[in-house]
PDB file of C-alpha atoms in Angstrom:
ATOM      1  CA  MET A   1      -6.714  25.554 -68.730  1.00  0.00           C
ATOM      2  CA  ASN A   2     -10.257  26.672 -69.993  1.00  0.00           C
ATOM      3  CA  PHE A   3     -12.089  24.135 -68.219  1.00  0.00           C
ATOM      4  CA  ALA A   4     -12.048  22.576 -64.714  1.00  0.00           C
ATOM      5  CA  PHE A   5     -12.956  19.352 -63.357  1.00  0.00           C
ATOM      6  CA  GLY A   6     -14.392  21.270 -60.349  1.00  0.00           C
ATOM      7  CA  SER A   7     -17.167  20.044 -58.320  1.00  0.00           C
ATOM      8  CA  PRO A   8     -18.362  21.058 -54.951  1.00  0.00           C
ATOM      9  CA  ALA A   9     -16.592  17.523 -53.580  1.00  0.00           C
ATOM     10  CA  LEU A  10     -13.369  17.888 -55.330  1.00  0.00           C
ATOM     11  CA  ASP A  11     -13.507  21.795 -54.310  1.00  0.00           C
ATOM     12  CA  ALA A  12     -13.792  21.120 -50.694  1.00  0.00           C
ATOM     13  CA  ALA A  13     -11.318  18.165 -50.809  1.00  0.00           C
ATOM     14  CA  SER A  14      -8.563  20.346 -52.537  1.00  0.00           C
ATOM     15  CA  ARG A  15      -9.021  23.223 -50.288  1.00  0.00           C
ATOM     16  CA  LEU A  16      -8.651  20.813 -47.625  1.00  0.00           C
ATOM     17  CA  MET A  17      -5.359  19.234 -48.923  1.00  0.00           C
ATOM     18  CA  THR A  18      -3.928  22.333 -50.367  1.00  0.00           C
ATOM     19  CA  PRO A  19      -2.216  23.766 -47.015  1.00  0.00           C
ATOM     20  CA  PHE A  20      -1.106  20.514 -46.028  1.00  0.00           C
ATOM     21  CA  ILE A  21       0.595  19.579 -49.195  1.00  0.00           C
ATOM     22  CA  LEU A  22       2.315  23.061 -49.506  1.00  0.00           C
ATOM     23  CA  MET A  23       3.615  22.519 -45.624  1.00  0.00           C
ATOM     24  CA  PHE A  24       4.951  19.056 -46.497  1.00  0.00           C
ATOM     25  CA  GLY A  25       6.857  20.301 -49.359  1.00  0.00           C
ATOM     26  CA  ALA A  26       8.431  23.265 -47.781  1.00  0.00           C
ATOM     27  CA  TYR A  27       9.324  20.540 -44.611  1.00  0.00           C
ATOM     28  CA  VAL A  28      10.445  18.136 -47.339  1.00  0.00           C
ATOM     29  CA  VAL A  29      13.092  21.150 -48.592  1.00  0.00           C
ATOM     30  CA  MET A  30      14.035  22.378 -45.320  1.00  0.00           C
ATOM     31  CA  HIS A  31      14.539  19.265 -43.563  1.00  0.00           C
ATOM     32  CA  GLY A  32      16.637  17.640 -46.587  1.00  0.00           C
ATOM     33  CA  HIS A  33      19.557  18.017 -44.236  1.00  0.00           C
ATOM     34  CA  ASP A  34      18.625  15.821 -41.489  1.00  0.00           C
ATOM     35  CA  SER A  35      16.031  13.400 -43.498  1.00  0.00           C
ATOM     36  CA  PRO A  36      15.287  12.265 -46.996  1.00  0.00           C
ATOM     37  CA  GLY A  37      14.366  15.230 -49.187  1.00  0.00           C
ATOM     38  CA  GLY A  38      15.920  18.545 -50.713  1.00  0.00           C
ATOM     39  CA  GLY A  39      15.329  20.713 -53.031  1.00  0.00           C
ATOM     40  CA  PHE A  40      14.296  18.815 -55.989  1.00  0.00           C
ATOM     41  CA  GLN A  41      11.767  16.545 -54.044  1.00  0.00           C
ATOM     42  CA  GLY A  42      10.185  19.338 -52.272  1.00  0.00           C
ATOM     43  CA  GLY A  43       9.831  21.409 -55.505  1.00  0.00           C
ATOM     44  CA  VAL A  44       8.160  18.392 -56.912  1.00  0.00           C
ATOM     45  CA  ILE A  45       5.770  18.487 -54.104  1.00  0.00           C
ATOM     46  CA  ILE A  46       4.749  21.967 -54.357  1.00  0.00           C
ATOM     47  CA  ALA A  47       4.350  21.466 -58.036  1.00  0.00           C
ATOM     48  CA  ALA A  48       2.076  18.644 -57.180  1.00  0.00           C
ATOM     49  CA  CYS A  49       0.277  21.309 -55.311  1.00  0.00           C
ATOM     50  CA  VAL A  50      -0.295  24.128 -57.961  1.00  0.00           C
ATOM     51  CA  ILE A  51      -1.464  21.492 -60.417  1.00  0.00           C
ATOM     52  CA  LEU A  52      -4.040  19.789 -58.398  1.00  0.00           C
ATOM     53  CA  VAL A  53      -5.533  23.875 -57.877  1.00  0.00           C
ATOM     54  CA  ARG A  54      -4.941  23.721 -61.794  1.00  0.00           C
ATOM     55  CA  LEU A  55      -7.089  20.822 -62.267  1.00  0.00           C
ATOM     56  CA  VAL A  56      -9.859  21.303 -59.875  1.00  0.00           C
ATOM     57  CA  ARG A  57     -10.274  25.108 -60.399  1.00  0.00           C
ATOM     58  CA  GLY A  58      -8.850  26.210 -63.681  1.00  0.00           C
ATOM     59  CA  ARG A  59      -6.627  28.797 -64.574  1.00  0.00           C
ATOM     60  CA  ALA A  60      -8.841  31.418 -63.059  1.00  0.00           C
ATOM     61  CA  GLY A  61      -8.915  29.618 -59.531  1.00  0.00           C
ATOM     62  CA  GLY A  62      -7.584  31.664 -56.575  1.00  0.00           C
ATOM     63  CA  TRP A  63      -3.737  32.125 -56.298  1.00  0.00           C
ATOM     64  CA  ASN A  64      -2.676  30.215 -59.121  1.00  0.00           C
ATOM     65  CA  LEU A  65       0.651  31.327 -60.709  1.00  0.00           C
ATOM     66  CA  SER A  66       0.655  32.660 -64.064  1.00  0.00           C
ATOM     67  CA  PRO A  67       3.229  30.890 -66.720  1.00  0.00           C
ATOM     68  CA  GLU A  68       5.056  34.176 -66.742  1.00  0.00           C
ATOM     69  CA  THR A  69       5.262  34.241 -63.162  1.00  0.00           C
ATOM     70  CA  ALA A  70       6.535  30.607 -63.276  1.00  0.00           C
ATOM     71  CA  LEU A  71       8.993  31.279 -65.845  1.00  0.00           C
ATOM     72  CA  ALA A  72      10.083  34.159 -63.281  1.00  0.00           C
ATOM     73  CA  LEU A  73      10.199  31.783 -60.112  1.00  0.00           C
ATOM     74  CA  THR A  74      12.232  29.426 -62.746  1.00  0.00           C
ATOM     75  CA  CYS A  75      15.058  31.966 -63.455  1.00  0.00           C
ATOM     76  CA  ALA A  76      14.918  33.246 -60.020  1.00  0.00           C
ATOM     77  CA  GLY A  77      15.790  29.845 -58.577  1.00  0.00           C
ATOM     78  CA  VAL A  78      18.839  29.434 -61.100  1.00  0.00           C
ATOM     79  CA  GLY A  79      19.658  33.005 -59.904  1.00  0.00           C
ATOM     80  CA  ILE A  80      19.553  32.310 -56.076  1.00  0.00           C
ATOM     81  CA  PHE A  81      21.854  29.242 -56.568  1.00  0.00           C
ATOM     82  CA  VAL A  82      24.440  31.220 -58.560  1.00  0.00           C
ATOM     83  CA  GLY A  83      24.091  34.164 -56.039  1.00  0.00           C
ATOM     84  CA  VAL A  84      24.774  32.327 -53.001  1.00  0.00           C
ATOM     85  CA  GLY A  85      27.575  30.439 -55.055  1.00  0.00           C
ATOM     86  CA  LEU A  86      29.327  34.182 -55.935  1.00  0.00           C
ATOM     87  CA  LEU A  87      29.083  35.169 -52.161  1.00  0.00           C
ATOM     88  CA  GLY A  88      31.886  32.870 -51.612  1.00  0.00           C
ATOM     89  CA  PRO A  89      34.235  34.663 -53.920  1.00  0.00           C
ATOM     90  CA  ILE A  90      33.162  38.013 -52.416  1.00  0.00           C
ATOM     91  CA  PHE A  91      33.955  36.957 -48.922  1.00  0.00           C
ATOM     92  CA  GLY A  92      37.311  35.336 -50.049  1.00  0.00           C
ATOM     93  CA  GLY A  93      36.296  32.050 -50.456  1.00  0.00           C
ATOM     94  CA  ASN A  94      35.988  29.619 -53.584  1.00  0.00           C
ATOM     95  CA  PHE A  95      32.870  29.708 -55.887  1.00  0.00           C
ATOM     96  CA  LEU A  96      29.988  27.649 -53.878  1.00  0.00           C
ATOM     97  CA  ASP A  97      32.369  27.510 -51.267  1.00  0.00           C
ATOM     98  CA  TYR A  98      29.760  28.220 -47.940  1.00  0.00           C
ATOM     99  CA  ALA A  99      32.304  28.259 -45.471  1.00  0.00           C
ATOM    100  CA  ALA A 100      33.207  31.730 -46.455  1.00  0.00           C
ATOM    101  CA  LEU A 101      29.841  33.066 -45.257  1.00  0.00           C
ATOM    102  CA  PRO A 102      30.252  35.819 -42.913  1.00  0.00           C
ATOM    103  CA  LEU A 103      28.080  34.068 -40.262  1.00  0.00           C
ATOM    104  CA  SER A 104      28.887  33.590 -36.285  1.00  0.00           C
ATOM    105  CA  LEU A 105      28.004  29.964 -36.338  1.00  0.00           C
ATOM    106  CA  LYS A 106      30.115  26.658 -36.333  1.00  0.00           C
ATOM    107  CA  ALA A 107      31.840  25.612 -39.529  1.00  0.00           C
ATOM    108  CA  GLY A 108      29.457  22.646 -40.412  1.00  0.00           C
ATOM    109  CA  GLU A 109      26.300  25.004 -39.099  1.00  0.00           C
ATOM    110  CA  VAL A 110      27.406  27.819 -41.954  1.00  0.00           C
ATOM    111  CA  ARG A 111      27.605  25.044 -44.545  1.00  0.00           C
ATOM    112  CA  ALA A 112      24.334  23.736 -43.634  1.00  0.00           C
ATOM    113  CA  VAL A 113      22.565  27.113 -44.208  1.00  0.00           C
ATOM    114  CA  GLY A 114      24.435  27.680 -47.275  1.00  0.00           C
ATOM    115  CA  SER A 115      23.058  24.198 -48.477  1.00  0.00           C
ATOM    116  CA  LEU A 116      19.700  25.371 -47.380  1.00  0.00           C
ATOM    117  CA  ALA A 117      20.017  28.668 -49.293  1.00  0.00           C
ATOM    118  CA  ILE A 118      20.704  26.478 -52.715  1.00  0.00           C
ATOM    119  CA  GLU A 119      18.055  23.864 -51.862  1.00  0.00           C
ATOM    120  CA  ILE A 120      15.449  26.769 -51.600  1.00  0.00           C
ATOM    121  CA  GLY A 121      16.629  27.956 -55.039  1.00  0.00           C
ATOM    122  CA  VAL A 122      16.355  24.800 -56.425  1.00  0.00           C
ATOM    123  CA  ALA A 123      12.932  24.121 -55.194  1.00  0.00           C
ATOM    124  CA  LEU A 124      11.723  27.254 -56.983  1.00  0.00           C
ATOM    125  CA  THR A 125      13.347  26.060 -60.266  1.00  0.00           C
ATOM    126  CA  VAL A 126      11.655  22.819 -59.867  1.00  0.00           C
ATOM    127  CA  THR A 127       8.506  24.211 -58.998  1.00  0.00           C
ATOM    128  CA  GLY A 128       8.336  26.842 -62.062  1.00  0.00           C
ATOM    129  CA  VAL A 129       9.388  24.332 -64.477  1.00  0.00           C
ATOM    130  CA  LEU A 130       6.958  21.720 -63.974  1.00  0.00           C
ATOM    131  CA  THR A 131       4.034  24.172 -63.544  1.00  0.00           C
ATOM    132  CA  LEU A 132       5.367  25.986 -66.914  1.00  0.00           C
ATOM    133  CA  VAL A 133       5.532  22.294 -68.479  1.00  0.00           C
ATOM    134  CA  PHE A 134       1.709  21.533 -67.386  1.00  0.00           C
ATOM    135  CA  ASP A 135       0.598  25.082 -68.991  1.00  0.00           C
ATOM    136  CA  ALA A 136       2.515  24.358 -72.089  1.00  0.00           C
ATOM    137  CA  LEU A 137       0.929  20.869 -72.342  1.00  0.00           C
ATOM    138  CA  VAL A 138      -2.572  21.947 -71.590  1.00  0.00           C
ATOM    139  CA  GLU A 139      -2.112  25.278 -73.982  1.00  0.00           C
ATOM    140  CA  ALA A 140      -1.045  22.744 -76.742  1.00  0.00           C
ATOM    141  CA  ARG A 141      -3.702  20.312 -76.291  1.00  0.00           C
ATOM    142  CA  ASN A 142      -6.475  23.148 -76.116  1.00  0.00           C
ATOM    143  CA  ASP A 143      -5.439  24.912 -79.404  1.00  0.00           C
ATOM    144  CA  GLY A 144      -4.306  21.718 -81.477  1.00  0.00           C
TER     145      GLY A 144
ATOM    146  CA  MET B   1      14.787   0.263 -92.558  1.00  0.00           C
ATOM    147  CA  VAL B   2      13.436  -1.188 -89.204  1.00  0.00           C
ATOM    148  CA  ARG B   3      15.216  -4.287 -89.801  1.00  0.00           C
ATOM    149  CA  LEU B   4      18.395  -2.522 -90.871  1.00  0.00           C
ATOM    150  CA  SER B   5      18.131  -0.565 -87.279  1.00  0.00           C
ATOM    151  CA  LEU B   6      18.127  -3.759 -85.537  1.00  0.00           C
ATOM    152  CA  ILE B   7      21.657  -4.520 -86.663  1.00  0.00           C
ATOM    153  CA  PRO B   8      23.600  -1.570 -84.595  1.00  0.00           C
ATOM    154  CA  PHE B   9      20.846  -2.263 -81.886  1.00  0.00           C
ATOM    155  CA  LEU B  10      21.981  -5.688 -81.396  1.00  0.00           C
ATOM    156  CA  ALA B  11      25.632  -4.830 -81.855  1.00  0.00           C
ATOM    157  CA  LEU B  12      25.524  -2.452 -78.960  1.00  0.00           C
ATOM    158  CA  GLY B  13      23.383  -4.718 -76.828  1.00  0.00           C
ATOM    159  CA  ALA B  14      25.908  -7.387 -77.252  1.00  0.00           C
ATOM    160  CA  ILE B  15      28.753  -5.049 -76.308  1.00  0.00           C
ATOM    161  CA  LEU B  16      26.886  -3.909 -73.231  1.00  0.00           C
ATOM    162  CA  VAL B  17      25.959  -7.140 -71.955  1.00  0.00           C
ATOM    163  CA  ALA B  18      29.899  -8.262 -72.649  1.00  0.00           C
ATOM    164  CA  ALA B  19      30.937  -5.120 -70.970  1.00  0.00           C
ATOM    165  CA  ALA B  20      28.340  -5.775 -68.110  1.00  0.00           C
ATOM    166  CA  GLY B  21      30.553  -8.742 -67.053  1.00  0.00           C
ATOM    167  CA  GLY B  22      33.192  -6.664 -66.109  1.00  0.00           C
ATOM    168  CA  LEU B  23      31.556  -4.640 -63.801  1.00  0.00           C
ATOM    169  CA  PRO B  24      32.865  -5.082 -60.052  1.00  0.00           C
ATOM    170  CA  PRO B  25      30.106  -6.799 -57.871  1.00  0.00           C
ATOM    171  CA  VAL B  26      27.706  -4.921 -55.830  1.00  0.00           C
ATOM    172  CA  GLY B  27      28.765  -3.362 -52.803  1.00  0.00           C
ATOM    173  CA  ASP B  28      32.404  -4.549 -53.392  1.00  0.00           C
ATOM    174  CA  PRO B  29      34.813  -2.053 -51.239  1.00  0.00           C
ATOM    175  CA  GLU B  30      37.493  -2.439 -53.205  1.00  0.00           C
ATOM    176  CA  SER B  31      35.841  -0.983 -56.512  1.00  0.00           C
ATOM    177  CA  PRO B  32      36.876   1.990 -57.663  1.00  0.00           C
ATOM    178  CA  PRO B  33      33.963   4.586 -56.716  1.00  0.00           C
ATOM    179  CA  ALA B  34      34.294   2.816 -53.584  1.00  0.00           C
ATOM    180  CA  THR B  35      37.909   3.690 -52.716  1.00  0.00           C
ATOM    181  CA  HIS B  36      38.073   7.513 -54.273  1.00  0.00           C
ATOM    182  CA  VAL B  37      36.504  10.001 -52.282  1.00  0.00           C
ATOM    183  CA  SER B  38      33.637   7.923 -50.720  1.00  0.00           C
ATOM    184  CA  PRO B  39      35.556   6.994 -47.623  1.00  0.00           C
ATOM    185  CA  ARG B  40      36.056  10.865 -47.071  1.00  0.00           C
ATOM    186  CA  TYR B  41      32.647  11.557 -47.433  1.00  0.00           C
ATOM    187  CA  ILE B  42      31.470   8.618 -45.278  1.00  0.00           C
ATOM    188  CA  MET B  43      34.176   9.551 -42.488  1.00  0.00           C
ATOM    189  CA  PHE B  44      33.886  13.216 -42.363  1.00  0.00           C
ATOM    190  CA  GLY B  45      30.661  14.742 -44.240  1.00  0.00           C
ATOM    191  CA  HIS B  46      28.812  14.964 -41.003  1.00  0.00           C
ATOM    192  CA  GLU B  47      31.165  17.284 -39.274  1.00  0.00           C
ATOM    193  CA  GLU B  48      32.124  19.196 -42.535  1.00  0.00           C
ATOM    194  CA  THR B  49      28.874  19.846 -44.077  1.00  0.00           C
ATOM    195  CA  GLY B  50      26.354  19.700 -41.049  1.00  0.00           C
ATOM    196  CA  ALA B  51      24.185  17.334 -42.878  1.00  0.00           C
ATOM    197  CA  ALA B  52      23.006  14.326 -41.105  1.00  0.00           C
ATOM    198  CA  ASN B  53      21.660  13.161 -44.318  1.00  0.00           C
ATOM    199  CA  LEU B  54      24.845  12.122 -46.520  1.00  0.00           C
ATOM    200  CA  VAL B  55      22.936  12.393 -49.789  1.00  0.00           C
ATOM    201  CA  THR B  56      22.036  16.019 -49.306  1.00  0.00           C
ATOM    202  CA  GLY B  57      25.431  16.599 -47.991  1.00  0.00           C
ATOM    203  CA  VAL B  58      27.161  15.121 -51.123  1.00  0.00           C
ATOM    204  CA  LEU B  59      24.955  16.779 -53.550  1.00  0.00           C
ATOM    205  CA  ALA B  60      24.592  20.303 -52.098  1.00  0.00           C
ATOM    206  CA  ASP B  61      27.991  20.887 -50.404  1.00  0.00           C
ATOM    207  CA  TYR B  62      30.642  18.638 -52.093  1.00  0.00           C
ATOM    208  CA  ARG B  63      29.191  18.451 -55.437  1.00  0.00           C
ATOM    209  CA  SER B  64      27.110  21.684 -55.612  1.00  0.00           C
ATOM    210  CA  TYR B  65      28.815  22.380 -58.607  1.00  0.00           C
ATOM    211  CA  ASP B  66      27.162  19.390 -60.402  1.00  0.00           C
ATOM    212  CA  THR B  67      23.637  20.232 -58.711  1.00  0.00           C
ATOM    213  CA  LEU B  68      24.372  23.992 -60.073  1.00  0.00           C
ATOM    214  CA  GLY B  69      24.389  22.495 -63.702  1.00  0.00           C
ATOM    215  CA  GLU B  70      21.447  20.090 -63.165  1.00  0.00           C
ATOM    216  CA  THR B  71      19.437  22.900 -62.177  1.00  0.00           C
ATOM    217  CA  THR B  72      20.298  24.964 -65.291  1.00  0.00           C
ATOM    218  CA  VAL B  73      19.665  22.121 -67.238  1.00  0.00           C
ATOM    219  CA  ILE B  74      16.285  21.634 -65.806  1.00  0.00           C
ATOM    220  CA  CYS B  75      15.484  25.318 -66.132  1.00  0.00           C
ATOM    221  CA  VAL B  76      16.662  25.285 -69.912  1.00  0.00           C
ATOM    222  CA  ALA B  77      14.363  22.062 -70.562  1.00  0.00           C
ATOM    223  CA  GLY B  78      11.169  23.606 -68.984  1.00  0.00           C
ATOM    224  CA  LEU B  79      11.782  26.685 -70.723  1.00  0.00           C
ATOM    225  CA  ALA B  80      12.434  24.881 -74.272  1.00  0.00           C
ATOM    226  CA  CYS B  81       9.264  22.957 -73.333  1.00  0.00           C
ATOM    227  CA  TRP B  82       7.135  26.172 -73.062  1.00  0.00           C
ATOM    228  CA  LEU B  83       8.896  27.798 -75.958  1.00  0.00           C
ATOM    229  CA  ILE B  84       8.108  24.966 -78.173  1.00  0.00           C
ATOM    230  CA  LEU B  85       4.854  23.594 -77.089  1.00  0.00           C
ATOM    231  CA  GLY B  86       3.175  26.845 -76.298  1.00  0.00           C
ATOM    232  CA  SER B  87       4.080  28.721 -79.335  1.00  0.00           C
ATOM    233  CA  ARG B  88       0.924  27.888 -81.425  1.00  0.00           C
ATOM    234  CA  SER B  89      -1.303  29.259 -78.600  1.00  0.00           C
ATOM    235  CA  ARG B  90       0.826  32.676 -78.249  1.00  0.00           C
ATOM    236  CA  GLY B  91       0.287  33.046 -82.002  1.00  0.00           C
ATOM    237  CA  ASP B  92       3.830  32.907 -83.234  1.00  0.00           C
ATOM    238  CA  LYS B  93       3.455  32.940 -86.789  1.00  0.00           C
ATOM    239  CA  GLU B  94       6.960  31.180 -87.445  1.00  0.00           C
ATOM    240  CA  ARG B  95       7.584  27.645 -86.379  1.00  0.00           C
TER     241      ARG B  95
END
């Protein structure tokens, strides 16, 4: 995005809201086991935060992800998912069988840890993809 | 051409409306989806997956293979968006 909608008021408001949106996104990802939420929903919330910063401050602002980094995040998310799935066969279970993970917890808790790991992977993928699509649309508009 | 395309559209709609009459009523405990694996998910889901939220328990544990496919689809779709929409600004000559 070559231009930004930035004004002092928008800038201050987005700086105030950004940490809370990120925190809520992480909460939705990690608490998906016990309340409505999960990787897809949490990833969307985190991506909304990234896009908010992009809208207010433009591409140059602060900690913004570059499209290449977002691409890497996307692929890393799928990689985490497949990697956790492959831990099952390595430790003598089935593919995506979290019960085979060598953790000294109760059976249900081990599975919960495995699920949390793949939810984090899903959240990374969703965040990366939405950032990527936003950037692609903005670039296509700027040049077309 | 637009009018011609209405014919298969309406035919398909008629088939769908006719088939909708054969669906089980909402919430029917005897319907096929409610009798196959759902009772097991509901009865043992919490202790087997450790998830208080049954939706996450099913999505991330019982059917994680399905979720892996979904994640891959999202990844590939985003990649395709980026490659197609952003090709102009990256200066690719071939389109």
